[in-house]
CSV table of C-alpha atoms and ligand atoms in Angstrom, one decimal:
chain,number,residue,atom,x,y,z
A,243,UNK,CA,-98.4,64.3,120.2
A,244,UNK,CA,-96.0,66.0,117.9
A,245,UNK,CA,-94.8,69.6,117.8
A,246,UNK,CA,-97.4,70.7,115.3
A,247,UNK,CA,-100.2,69.3,117.5
A,248,UNK,CA,-98.8,71.0,120.6
A,249,UNK,CA,-98.6,74.4,118.8
A,250,UNK,CA,-102.1,73.8,117.4
A,251,UNK,CA,-103.4,73.1,120.8
A,252,UNK,CA,-101.7,76.3,122.1
A,253,UNK,CA,-103.7,78.2,119.5
A,254,UNK,CA,-106.9,76.7,120.8
A,255,UNK,CA,-106.4,77.7,124.4
A,256,UNK,CA,-108.8,80.4,125.2
A,257,UNK,CA,-107.3,81.9,128.4
A,258,UNK,CA,-103.8,82.2,127.0
A,259,UNK,CA,-102.6,85.6,128.1
A,260,UNK,CA,-103.2,88.2,125.5
A,261,UNK,CA,-101.2,91.4,125.7
A,262,UNK,CA,-103.1,94.4,126.8
A,263,UNK,CA,-103.8,96.9,124.0
A,264,UNK,CA,-101.2,99.3,125.3
A,265,UNK,CA,-98.5,96.7,125.1
A,266,UNK,CA,-99.5,95.7,121.6
A,267,UNK,CA,-99.3,99.3,120.5
A,268,UNK,CA,-96.0,99.9,122.3
A,269,UNK,CA,-94.8,96.7,120.7
A,270,UNK,CA,-95.8,97.8,117.2
A,271,UNK,CA,-93.7,100.9,117.9
A,272,UNK,CA,-90.7,98.6,118.6
A,273,UNK,CA,-90.7,98.0,114.9
A,274,UNK,CA,-91.4,101.6,113.8
A,275,UNK,CA,-88.6,103.9,114.4
A,276,UNK,CA,-90.6,106.9,113.1
A,277,UNK,CA,-93.0,107.0,115.9
A,278,UNK,CA,-92.9,110.3,117.7
A,279,UNK,CA,-92.7,111.1,121.4
A,280,UNK,CA,-96.1,112.7,121.1
A,281,UNK,CA,-97.6,109.5,119.7
A,282,UNK,CA,-96.1,107.4,122.5
A,283,UNK,CA,-97.4,109.8,125.1
A,284,UNK,CA,-100.9,109.6,123.6
A,285,UNK,CA,-100.8,105.9,123.7
A,286,UNK,CA,-99.7,105.8,127.4
A,287,UNK,CA,-102.2,108.3,128.4
A,288,UNK,CA,-105.0,106.3,126.8
A,289,UNK,CA,-104.4,103.7,129.5
A,290,UNK,CA,-105.0,105.5,132.7
A,291,UNK,CA,-103.7,102.7,134.9
A,292,UNK,CA,-100.4,102.8,133.1
A,293,UNK,CA,-99.6,106.5,133.8
A,294,UNK,CA,-99.2,106.2,137.6
A,295,UNK,CA,-97.3,103.0,137.2
A,296,UNK,CA,-94.8,104.4,134.7
A,297,UNK,CA,-94.3,107.4,136.9
A,298,UNK,CA,-93.7,105.2,139.9
A,299,UNK,CA,-91.1,103.2,137.9
A,300,UNK,CA,-89.2,106.2,136.6
A,301,UNK,CA,-89.1,107.8,140.0
A,302,UNK,CA,-87.8,104.6,141.7
A,303,UNK,CA,-84.3,104.4,143.0
A,304,UNK,CA,-83.4,102.1,140.0
A,305,UNK,CA,-83.0,105.2,137.9
A,306,UNK,CA,-81.8,107.4,140.7
A,307,UNK,CA,-83.0,110.8,139.4
A,308,UNK,CA,-82.6,113.7,141.8
A,309,UNK,CA,-85.7,115.5,140.9
A,310,UNK,CA,-89.2,114.1,140.6
A,311,UNK,CA,-90.5,113.3,137.2
A,312,UNK,CA,-94.2,114.2,137.3
A,313,UNK,CA,-95.5,113.6,133.8
A,314,UNK,CA,-95.1,111.1,131.0
A,315,UNK,CA,-93.7,113.6,128.5
A,316,UNK,CA,-90.9,114.4,130.9
A,317,UNK,CA,-90.3,110.7,131.5
A,318,UNK,CA,-89.9,110.1,127.8
A,319,UNK,CA,-87.5,113.0,127.4
A,320,UNK,CA,-85.4,111.9,130.3
A,321,UNK,CA,-85.4,108.2,129.9
A,322,UNK,CA,-85.7,108.1,126.2
A,323,UNK,CA,-88.2,106.6,123.8
A,324,UNK,CA,-86.7,103.1,123.7
A,325,UNK,CA,-86.6,102.8,127.4
A,326,UNK,CA,-90.2,103.8,127.9
A,327,UNK,CA,-91.8,101.6,125.2
A,328,UNK,CA,-89.7,98.6,126.4
A,329,UNK,CA,-90.8,99.2,129.9
A,330,UNK,CA,-94.4,99.2,128.9
A,331,UNK,CA,-94.0,95.9,127.1
A,332,UNK,CA,-92.0,94.4,130.1
A,333,UNK,CA,-94.5,95.5,132.7
A,334,UNK,CA,-97.4,94.3,130.7
A,335,UNK,CA,-96.0,90.9,130.1
A,336,UNK,CA,-94.9,90.3,133.7
A,337,UNK,CA,-98.4,91.3,134.7
A,338,UNK,CA,-100.2,89.2,132.1
A,339,UNK,CA,-98.5,86.1,133.3
A,340,UNK,CA,-98.2,86.6,137.0
A,341,UNK,CA,-101.8,87.1,137.9
A,342,UNK,CA,-102.8,83.7,136.6
A,343,UNK,CA,-104.0,81.0,138.8
A,344,UNK,CA,-102.9,77.5,138.7
A,345,UNK,CA,-99.2,78.4,139.1
A,346,UNK,CA,-98.9,77.3,142.7
A,347,UNK,CA,-96.0,74.9,142.1
A,348,UNK,CA,-94.2,77.2,139.7
A,349,UNK,CA,-91.7,79.4,141.4
A,350,UNK,CA,-92.7,82.6,139.7
A,351,UNK,CA,-90.3,84.8,141.6
A,352,UNK,CA,-87.4,82.5,140.7
A,353,UNK,CA,-88.5,82.5,137.1
A,354,UNK,CA,-88.7,86.2,136.8
A,355,UNK,CA,-85.5,86.7,138.8
A,356,UNK,CA,-83.7,84.6,136.2
A,357,UNK,CA,-85.4,86.5,133.4
A,358,UNK,CA,-84.6,89.9,134.9
A,359,UNK,CA,-81.0,88.8,135.4
A,360,UNK,CA,-80.6,87.8,131.8
A,361,UNK,CA,-82.3,91.1,130.8
A,362,UNK,CA,-79.9,93.2,132.8
A,363,UNK,CA,-76.9,91.1,131.7
A,364,UNK,CA,-78.0,91.4,128.0
A,365,UNK,CA,-78.2,95.1,128.4
A,366,UNK,CA,-74.7,95.2,129.9
A,367,UNK,CA,-73.3,93.1,127.1
A,368,UNK,CA,-74.8,95.2,124.4
A,369,UNK,CA,-73.5,98.4,126.0
A,370,UNK,CA,-70.0,97.0,126.2
A,371,UNK,CA,-69.8,95.2,122.9
A,372,UNK,CA,-72.0,97.7,121.0
A,373,UNK,CA,-73.5,94.8,119.2
A,374,UNK,CA,-77.0,96.0,119.7
A,375,UNK,CA,-79.3,98.7,121.1
A,376,UNK,CA,-79.3,98.0,124.8
A,377,UNK,CA,-83.0,98.6,125.4
A,378,UNK,CA,-84.1,95.9,123.0
A,379,UNK,CA,-81.5,93.5,124.5
A,380,UNK,CA,-83.1,94.1,127.9
A,381,UNK,CA,-86.6,93.1,126.6
A,382,UNK,CA,-85.3,90.1,124.7
A,383,UNK,CA,-83.5,88.9,127.8
A,384,UNK,CA,-86.6,89.4,129.9
A,385,UNK,CA,-88.7,87.3,127.5
A,386,UNK,CA,-86.3,84.6,126.3
A,387,UNK,CA,-87.8,81.8,128.6
A,388,UNK,CA,-91.4,82.9,128.4
A,389,UNK,CA,-92.3,79.5,126.9
A,390,UNK,CA,-91.5,77.9,130.2
A,391,UNK,CA,-94.5,79.5,131.9
A,392,UNK,CA,-96.7,78.5,129.1
A,393,UNK,CA,-95.4,74.9,129.2
A,394,UNK,CA,-95.9,74.8,133.0
A,395,UNK,CA,-99.4,76.3,132.9
A,396,UNK,CA,-100.9,74.7,129.8
A,397,UNK,CA,-98.9,71.5,129.3
A,398,UNK,CA,-98.3,70.7,132.8
A,399,UNK,CA,-97.7,67.0,132.4
A,400,UNK,CA,-95.0,67.6,129.8
A,401,UNK,CA,-93.4,70.2,132.1
A,402,UNK,CA,-93.3,67.7,135.0
A,403,UNK,CA,-92.0,64.9,132.7
A,404,UNK,CA,-89.1,67.1,131.5
A,405,UNK,CA,-88.4,68.5,134.9
A,406,UNK,CA,-88.2,65.0,136.5
A,407,UNK,CA,-86.0,63.7,133.7
A,408,UNK,CA,-83.6,66.6,134.1
A,409,UNK,CA,-83.3,65.8,137.8
A,410,UNK,CA,-83.0,62.1,137.4
A,411,UNK,CA,-80.5,62.2,134.5
A,412,UNK,CA,-78.7,65.2,135.7
A,413,UNK,CA,-79.1,67.0,132.4
A,414,UNK,CA,-80.3,70.5,131.7
A,415,UNK,CA,-84.0,71.2,131.5
A,416,UNK,CA,-83.7,72.0,127.8
A,417,UNK,CA,-82.0,68.7,127.1
A,418,UNK,CA,-84.7,66.9,129.1
A,419,UNK,CA,-87.4,68.8,127.1
A,420,UNK,CA,-85.8,67.7,123.8
A,421,UNK,CA,-85.6,64.1,125.1
A,422,UNK,CA,-89.0,63.8,126.7
A,423,UNK,CA,-91.6,66.1,125.1
A,424,UNK,CA,-92.8,67.1,121.7
A,425,UNK,CA,-92.0,70.8,121.9
A,426,UNK,CA,-89.6,72.7,124.1
A,427,UNK,CA,-89.9,76.1,125.8
A,428,UNK,CA,-88.0,77.8,123.0
A,429,UNK,CA,-90.4,76.6,120.3
A,430,UNK,CA,-93.5,77.4,122.4
A,431,UNK,CA,-92.3,80.8,123.5
A,432,UNK,CA,-91.4,81.8,119.9
A,433,UNK,CA,-94.8,80.7,118.7
A,434,UNK,CA,-96.5,82.9,121.3
A,435,UNK,CA,-94.2,85.8,120.5
A,436,UNK,CA,-95.1,85.4,116.9
A,437,UNK,CA,-98.8,85.4,117.7
A,438,UNK,CA,-98.3,88.5,119.7
A,439,UNK,CA,-96.7,90.1,116.6
A,440,UNK,CA,-93.4,90.7,118.2
A,441,UNK,CA,-90.6,91.9,116.0
A,442,UNK,CA,-89.0,89.1,114.0
A,443,UNK,CA,-85.6,89.5,115.7
A,444,UNK,CA,-87.3,89.0,119.1
A,445,UNK,CA,-89.2,85.9,117.9
A,446,UNK,CA,-86.0,84.4,116.6
A,447,UNK,CA,-84.1,85.1,119.7
A,448,UNK,CA,-86.6,83.3,121.8
A,449,UNK,CA,-86.6,80.5,119.4
A,450,UNK,CA,-82.9,79.9,119.1
A,451,UNK,CA,-81.4,81.1,122.4
A,452,UNK,CA,-80.2,77.6,123.2
A,453,UNK,CA,-79.3,76.5,119.7
A,454,UNK,CA,-77.8,79.5,118.0
A,455,UNK,CA,-78.0,79.7,114.3
A,456,UNK,CA,-76.7,82.4,112.0
A,457,UNK,CA,-79.4,82.9,109.5
A,458,UNK,CA,-81.8,84.6,111.8
A,459,UNK,CA,-83.4,88.0,111.7
A,460,UNK,CA,-81.2,89.6,114.3
A,461,UNK,CA,-78.1,87.6,114.9
A,462,UNK,CA,-76.4,90.0,117.3
A,463,UNK,CA,-79.5,90.2,119.5
A,464,UNK,CA,-79.6,86.4,119.6
A,465,UNK,CA,-76.0,85.9,120.7
A,466,UNK,CA,-76.2,88.6,123.3
A,467,UNK,CA,-79.2,86.8,125.0
A,468,UNK,CA,-77.5,83.4,124.5
A,469,UNK,CA,-74.3,84.5,126.2
A,470,UNK,CA,-76.2,86.4,128.9
A,471,UNK,CA,-78.2,83.3,129.7
A,472,UNK,CA,-75.0,81.3,130.1
A,473,UNK,CA,-73.3,83.9,132.3
A,474,UNK,CA,-76.3,84.2,134.6
A,475,UNK,CA,-76.7,80.4,134.9
A,476,UNK,CA,-73.1,80.1,135.9
A,477,UNK,CA,-72.6,83.1,138.1
A,478,UNK,CA,-75.9,84.0,139.7
A,479,UNK,CA,-75.8,81.3,142.3
A,480,UNK,CA,-72.0,81.2,142.7
A,481,UNK,CA,-70.0,84.1,141.4
A,482,UNK,CA,-66.7,82.2,141.7
A,483,UNK,CA,-67.8,79.4,139.4
A,484,UNK,CA,-66.3,79.0,136.0
A,485,UNK,CA,-68.5,79.7,133.0
A,486,UNK,CA,-69.0,76.6,130.9
A,487,UNK,CA,-67.7,78.0,127.7
A,488,UNK,CA,-68.3,74.8,125.8
A,489,UNK,CA,-72.0,75.5,125.9
A,490,UNK,CA,-71.6,78.8,124.2
A,491,UNK,CA,-71.8,79.1,120.4
A,492,UNK,CA,-68.2,79.5,119.1
A,493,UNK,CA,-68.7,82.7,117.2
A,494,UNK,CA,-70.6,84.3,120.1
A,495,UNK,CA,-67.7,83.3,122.3
A,496,UNK,CA,-65.3,85.0,120.0
A,497,UNK,CA,-67.3,88.2,119.6
A,498,UNK,CA,-67.7,88.5,123.4
A,499,UNK,CA,-64.4,87.0,124.5
A,500,UNK,CA,-63.3,89.9,126.6
A,501,UNK,CA,-66.6,90.1,128.4
A,502,UNK,CA,-66.5,86.4,129.0
A,503,UNK,CA,-62.9,86.4,130.3
A,504,UNK,CA,-63.6,89.2,132.7
A,505,UNK,CA,-67.1,88.1,133.7
A,506,UNK,CA,-66.1,87.3,137.3
A,507,UNK,CA,-64.9,90.9,137.7
A,508,UNK,CA,-67.9,92.7,136.4
A,509,UNK,CA,-70.7,90.4,137.2
A,510,UNK,CA,-71.0,91.3,140.9
A,511,UNK,CA,-71.7,94.9,140.0
A,512,UNK,CA,-74.2,93.9,137.4
A,513,UNK,CA,-75.7,91.6,140.0
A,514,UNK,CA,-76.5,94.7,142.2
A,515,UNK,CA,-78.3,96.2,139.2
A,516,UNK,CA,-80.2,92.9,138.8
A,517,UNK,CA,-81.3,93.1,142.4
A,518,UNK,CA,-82.7,96.6,142.1
A,519,UNK,CA,-84.3,95.7,138.7
A,520,UNK,CA,-86.0,92.8,140.5
A,521,UNK,CA,-87.3,95.1,143.2
A,522,UNK,CA,-88.6,97.4,140.5
A,523,UNK,CA,-90.3,94.9,138.2
A,524,UNK,CA,-91.2,92.1,140.6
A,525,UNK,CA,-92.8,93.9,143.5
A,526,UNK,CA,-96.1,93.4,141.8
A,527,UNK,CA,-95.8,89.6,142.0
B,501,FE2,FE1,-84.2,78.8,127.9
B,502,FE2,FE1,-82.8,81.2,130.5
């Protein structure tokens, strides 16, 4: 089987998660900076299940507002348009993938914890470097490894083959994928993101987060997620560990040198935010 075949097969799978209408619409708005608050409110209110969920999220301790936010319009005004539409996309995606059966060996909580960690760290990096809008960085970080779930769920034998090889040869899962199977999680995830009509910058970020290249749609978004992934992989389990700089694309390393040099100082604080973001997004798992 080659890569084309695997992606073709992916297109044939009937129960592949489709995004709920509301996420598709929120996602379309990600590309359209002229959408009004009123339009966003209308879209949310069309999906009655989404209204109480969004209100629960915005009133959670993660945001720490003193007074209660009781309607969507208020939530949009306070949290901002970008935050709300990104939250809709995030919540819908986590939900679309988490309710699926046949995932018993896949540690969903661990997967999403990593994804949320990269999301929060991407947000931090874009706020500090001003390389990108931080809400979009959060979403890109959250979705960067989405291909792994698809690989696990629909190409299970390939997943296991790569996973075993990574353990046996003591190499990264990504290196094992490239060695053992016809398509890796970056290719698969990007294909799905493209099918979902995600913005091109997001598709490219999912596609190239391990092998950075410069002629992509949104280079700054890509390097933020790329660096956040490396930081999380180094520091999440052991905050005293050194970050393996050699795995980081040289130009990204240069652009974020001060954040990389001080990562051990700021990451513990970001880690606290990661924990509360996990509580917020993952309590539905
Ligand atoms: Fe990855
Ligand atoms: Fe990752």
